[in-house]
Amino acid sequence: MAYTIFEKHDFFTEFELKRILQYYNEMEEYNQNSLQSYEEYLDKAIQGMDEDEAQYFLERNDGKLYNYSIGHPQMIRRTVFLETYFSFENYLNSKCNDLQKEKKLNLSHEDIHGQGINRAKTFLTKVCLITEPFNTSLWQYIVDYGKVRNTIAHNQSVVKKKKYASIKQLPGLKEEHKLGKNTFSFTLQENFVPKCIETITDFIKILK
């Protein structure tokens, strides 16, 4: 059974995560090329116009420019990040199932109070006695990625809880607008998703 667990580890890191990263890089490149092409189109279109005409033309077309430069990148990064996080959560649950069978345990992770990665952690640490990986800074980053996931999924990328302020430490997460003492919106920079995948990959290496 141990071989099966390692096999799933290799499949997840070498296939699933790399496939997600490849897709992400392709989408970022595609959008960047679209932005460059559209900017070149605008530059050519305003040639020969006076200043007022050029300004009016650009203002009429700034919606599409916004989409390529800000809107689409955020959609790509949020969507791929959520896919990455959900895939990791599924991997942890699968890990719990495999260990339950290997150790012939009557208790499953589904019997544990809680949900998501926290429930899996409880099962792995309390039932299976695997503690070292969860005492690392990698796990703390993953916990913060969970807070980002919750904020995107439930609050449209607006942090409303003081305990979520720690997500500011995550590479590639940028505070956009401070809306109150403990409330702020954020955007994801281009390196956010690759760094998240790198963190999860490094964590799984010590979990296996």
Short mmCIF file of C-alpha atoms in Angstrom, two decimals:
data_model
loop_
_atom_site.label_atom_id
_atom_site.label_comp_id
_atom_site.label_asym_id
_atom_site.label_seq_id
_atom_site.Cartn_x
_atom_site.Cartn_y
_atom_site.Cartn_z
CA MET A 1 0.00 0.00 0.00
CA ALA A 2 2.91 2.35 0.66
CA TYR A 3 3.81 2.08 -3.02
CA THR A 4 0.30 3.23 -3.95
CA ILE A 5 0.65 6.29 -1.74
CA PHE A 6 3.98 7.28 -3.32
CA GLU A 7 2.51 6.65 -6.74
CA LYS A 8 -0.31 9.10 -6.04
CA HIS A 9 2.20 11.60 -4.71
CA ASP A 10 4.19 11.42 -7.94
CA PHE A 11 1.06 11.62 -10.08
CA PHE A 12 -0.22 14.68 -8.26
CA THR A 13 3.02 16.66 -8.29
CA GLU A 14 4.39 15.53 -11.65
CA PHE A 15 1.16 15.49 -13.61
CA GLU A 16 -1.71 17.40 -12.01
CA LEU A 17 0.21 20.35 -10.60
CA LYS A 18 2.49 20.64 -13.64
CA ARG A 19 -0.55 20.47 -15.93
CA ILE A 20 -2.20 23.28 -13.99
CA LEU A 21 0.98 25.37 -14.13
CA GLN A 22 1.36 24.79 -17.87
CA TYR A 23 -2.22 25.88 -18.45
CA TYR A 24 -1.68 28.95 -16.29
CA ASN A 25 1.46 30.00 -18.15
CA GLU A 26 -0.27 29.54 -21.51
CA MET A 27 -3.24 31.67 -20.44
CA GLU A 28 -0.99 34.42 -19.10
CA GLU A 29 1.02 34.42 -22.33
CA TYR A 30 -2.11 34.43 -24.47
CA ASN A 31 -3.56 37.38 -22.59
CA GLN A 32 -0.26 39.27 -22.69
CA ASN A 33 -0.07 38.79 -26.45
CA SER A 34 -3.67 39.99 -26.79
CA LEU A 35 -2.86 43.08 -24.75
CA GLN A 36 0.19 43.84 -26.87
CA SER A 37 -1.77 43.40 -30.11
CA TYR A 38 -4.58 45.63 -28.90
CA GLU A 39 -2.16 48.35 -27.79
CA GLU A 40 -0.53 48.23 -31.22
CA TYR A 41 -3.97 48.52 -32.82
CA LEU A 42 -4.79 51.58 -30.71
CA ASP A 43 -1.46 53.23 -31.54
CA LYS A 44 -2.08 52.79 -35.26
CA ALA A 45 -5.72 53.89 -35.01
CA ILE A 46 -4.95 57.28 -33.48
CA GLN A 47 -2.22 58.17 -35.96
CA GLY A 48 -3.25 61.30 -37.82
CA MET A 49 -5.87 62.28 -35.19
CA ASP A 50 -5.56 65.50 -33.27
CA GLU A 51 -5.18 65.31 -29.48
CA ASP A 52 -8.90 65.62 -28.69
CA GLU A 53 -9.92 63.03 -31.28
CA ALA A 54 -7.27 60.62 -30.06
CA GLN A 55 -8.35 61.09 -26.45
CA TYR A 56 -12.00 60.49 -27.33
CA PHE A 57 -11.14 57.37 -29.33
CA LEU A 58 -9.03 55.92 -26.53
CA GLU A 59 -11.70 56.61 -23.92
CA ARG A 60 -14.26 54.77 -26.05
CA ASN A 61 -11.97 51.74 -26.19
CA ASP A 62 -10.53 51.73 -22.68
CA GLY A 63 -12.95 49.01 -21.53
CA LYS A 64 -11.27 46.37 -23.66
CA LEU A 65 -7.86 47.66 -22.67
CA TYR A 66 -8.86 47.32 -18.99
CA ASN A 67 -9.95 43.73 -19.58
CA TYR A 68 -6.64 42.72 -21.11
CA SER A 69 -4.49 44.57 -18.59
CA ILE A 70 -6.44 43.98 -15.34
CA GLY A 71 -9.74 42.13 -15.66
CA HIS A 72 -8.64 39.03 -17.55
CA PRO A 73 -5.38 38.51 -15.60
CA GLN A 74 -7.31 38.57 -12.31
CA MET A 75 -9.86 36.10 -13.65
CA ILE A 76 -7.10 33.78 -14.84
CA ARG A 77 -5.18 33.95 -11.56
CA ARG A 78 -8.21 33.53 -9.30
CA THR A 79 -9.61 30.64 -11.35
CA VAL A 80 -6.33 28.72 -11.60
CA PHE A 81 -5.54 29.33 -7.93
CA LEU A 82 -8.91 27.91 -6.87
CA GLU A 83 -8.35 24.86 -9.08
CA THR A 84 -4.92 24.39 -7.51
CA TYR A 85 -6.27 24.65 -3.98
CA PHE A 86 -9.19 22.30 -4.58
CA SER A 87 -6.84 19.77 -6.21
CA PHE A 88 -4.57 19.89 -3.17
CA GLU A 89 -7.53 19.42 -0.84
CA ASN A 90 -8.60 16.36 -2.84
CA TYR A 91 -5.05 15.01 -2.68
CA LEU A 92 -5.00 15.30 1.12
CA ASN A 93 -8.34 13.51 1.39
CA SER A 94 -7.01 10.76 -0.86
CA LYS A 95 -3.93 10.50 1.33
CA CYS A 96 -6.17 10.06 4.37
CA ASN A 97 -8.15 7.31 2.64
CA ASP A 98 -5.01 5.43 1.65
CA LEU A 99 -3.57 5.58 5.15
CA GLN A 100 -6.84 4.44 6.66
CA LYS A 101 -6.75 1.33 4.45
CA GLU A 102 -3.03 0.74 4.99
CA LYS A 103 -3.33 0.94 8.78
CA LYS A 104 -6.73 -0.81 8.82
CA LEU A 105 -8.30 2.01 10.82
CA ASN A 106 -11.99 2.06 11.69
CA LEU A 107 -11.91 5.87 11.81
CA SER A 108 -11.86 7.85 8.55
CA HIS A 109 -11.11 11.50 7.95
CA GLU A 110 -14.82 12.01 7.26
CA ASP A 111 -15.51 11.08 10.89
CA ILE A 112 -13.33 13.98 12.07
CA HIS A 113 -14.89 17.29 13.07
CA GLY A 114 -14.17 20.14 10.67
CA GLN A 115 -13.77 20.40 6.93
CA GLY A 116 -11.29 20.84 4.11
CA ILE A 117 -7.56 20.77 4.72
CA ASN A 118 -8.01 21.34 8.46
CA ARG A 119 -9.99 18.12 8.83
CA ALA A 120 -7.37 16.23 6.83
CA LYS A 121 -4.63 17.71 9.01
CA THR A 122 -6.42 16.57 12.18
CA PHE A 123 -6.74 13.03 10.83
CA LEU A 124 -3.12 12.85 9.69
CA THR A 125 -1.67 14.32 12.90
CA LYS A 126 -3.98 12.90 15.57
CA VAL A 127 -4.89 9.53 14.05
CA CYS A 128 -1.93 8.72 11.82
CA LEU A 129 0.61 10.58 13.99
CA ILE A 130 2.18 12.41 11.04
CA THR A 131 3.13 15.75 12.58
CA GLU A 132 6.44 17.02 11.16
CA PRO A 133 5.12 18.43 7.84
CA PHE A 134 2.44 20.42 9.67
CA ASN A 135 4.99 22.15 11.91
CA THR A 136 6.70 23.83 8.97
CA SER A 137 6.40 27.29 7.48
CA LEU A 138 5.15 25.60 4.30
CA TRP A 139 1.99 24.50 6.08
CA GLN A 140 1.47 27.97 7.51
CA TYR A 141 1.61 29.38 4.00
CA ILE A 142 -0.92 26.76 2.89
CA VAL A 143 -3.23 27.79 5.74
CA ASP A 144 -3.01 31.35 4.47
CA TYR A 145 -3.75 30.16 0.94
CA GLY A 146 -6.90 28.68 2.43
CA LYS A 147 -7.86 32.11 3.72
CA VAL A 148 -7.32 33.54 0.24
CA ARG A 149 -9.52 30.79 -1.17
CA ASN A 150 -12.32 31.62 1.29
CA THR A 151 -12.05 35.34 0.58
CA ILE A 152 -12.22 34.89 -3.19
CA ALA A 153 -15.05 32.36 -3.02
CA HIS A 154 -17.22 34.17 -0.47
CA ASN A 155 -16.23 37.85 -0.37
CA GLN A 156 -15.07 38.76 -3.90
CA SER A 157 -11.44 39.23 -2.82
CA VAL A 158 -12.31 41.55 0.07
CA VAL A 159 -10.83 40.62 3.45
CA LYS A 160 -13.24 41.30 6.32
CA LYS A 161 -11.66 39.31 9.16
CA LYS A 162 -8.75 40.46 11.29
CA LYS A 163 -7.34 36.92 11.44
CA TYR A 164 -7.05 36.96 7.64
CA ALA A 165 -4.56 39.85 7.64
CA SER A 166 -1.68 37.35 7.51
CA ILE A 167 -2.36 36.69 3.82
CA LYS A 168 -0.46 39.90 3.08
CA GLN A 169 2.76 37.91 3.56
CA LEU A 170 2.00 35.63 0.61
CA PRO A 171 4.23 36.27 -2.42
CA GLY A 172 2.30 37.86 -5.25
CA LEU A 173 -0.69 39.00 -3.19
CA LYS A 174 -1.06 42.79 -3.30
CA GLU A 175 -3.29 44.85 -1.06
CA GLU A 176 -5.30 47.02 -3.43
CA HIS A 177 -7.65 49.20 -1.39
CA LYS A 178 -7.80 49.65 2.38
CA LEU A 179 -11.50 49.85 3.18
CA GLY A 180 -11.35 49.87 6.97
CA LYS A 181 -9.19 48.96 9.96
CA ASN A 182 -9.20 45.25 9.15
CA THR A 183 -10.84 45.37 5.74
CA PHE A 184 -9.03 45.51 2.41
CA SER A 185 -9.28 44.22 -1.14
CA PHE A 186 -6.43 42.51 -2.92
CA THR A 187 -5.25 41.50 -6.37
CA LEU A 188 -3.07 38.59 -7.43
CA GLN A 189 0.18 39.29 -9.23
CA GLU A 190 1.61 37.07 -11.96
CA ASN A 191 3.89 35.11 -9.59
CA PHE A 192 1.11 34.26 -7.10
CA VAL A 193 -0.06 31.01 -8.71
CA PRO A 194 3.43 29.63 -9.51
CA LYS A 195 4.55 30.34 -5.94
CA CYS A 196 1.45 28.63 -4.55
CA ILE A 197 2.14 25.53 -6.66
CA GLU A 198 5.78 25.55 -5.59
CA THR A 199 4.77 25.73 -1.92
CA ILE A 200 2.31 22.85 -2.23
CA THR A 201 4.86 20.74 -4.14
CA ASP A 202 7.52 21.30 -1.46
CA PHE A 203 5.04 20.44 1.29
CA ILE A 204 4.01 17.18 -0.37
CA LYS A 205 7.66 16.15 -0.71
CA ILE A 206 7.99 16.09 3.07
CA LEU A 207 4.49 14.67 3.61
CA LYS A 208 5.02 11.59 1.45
#
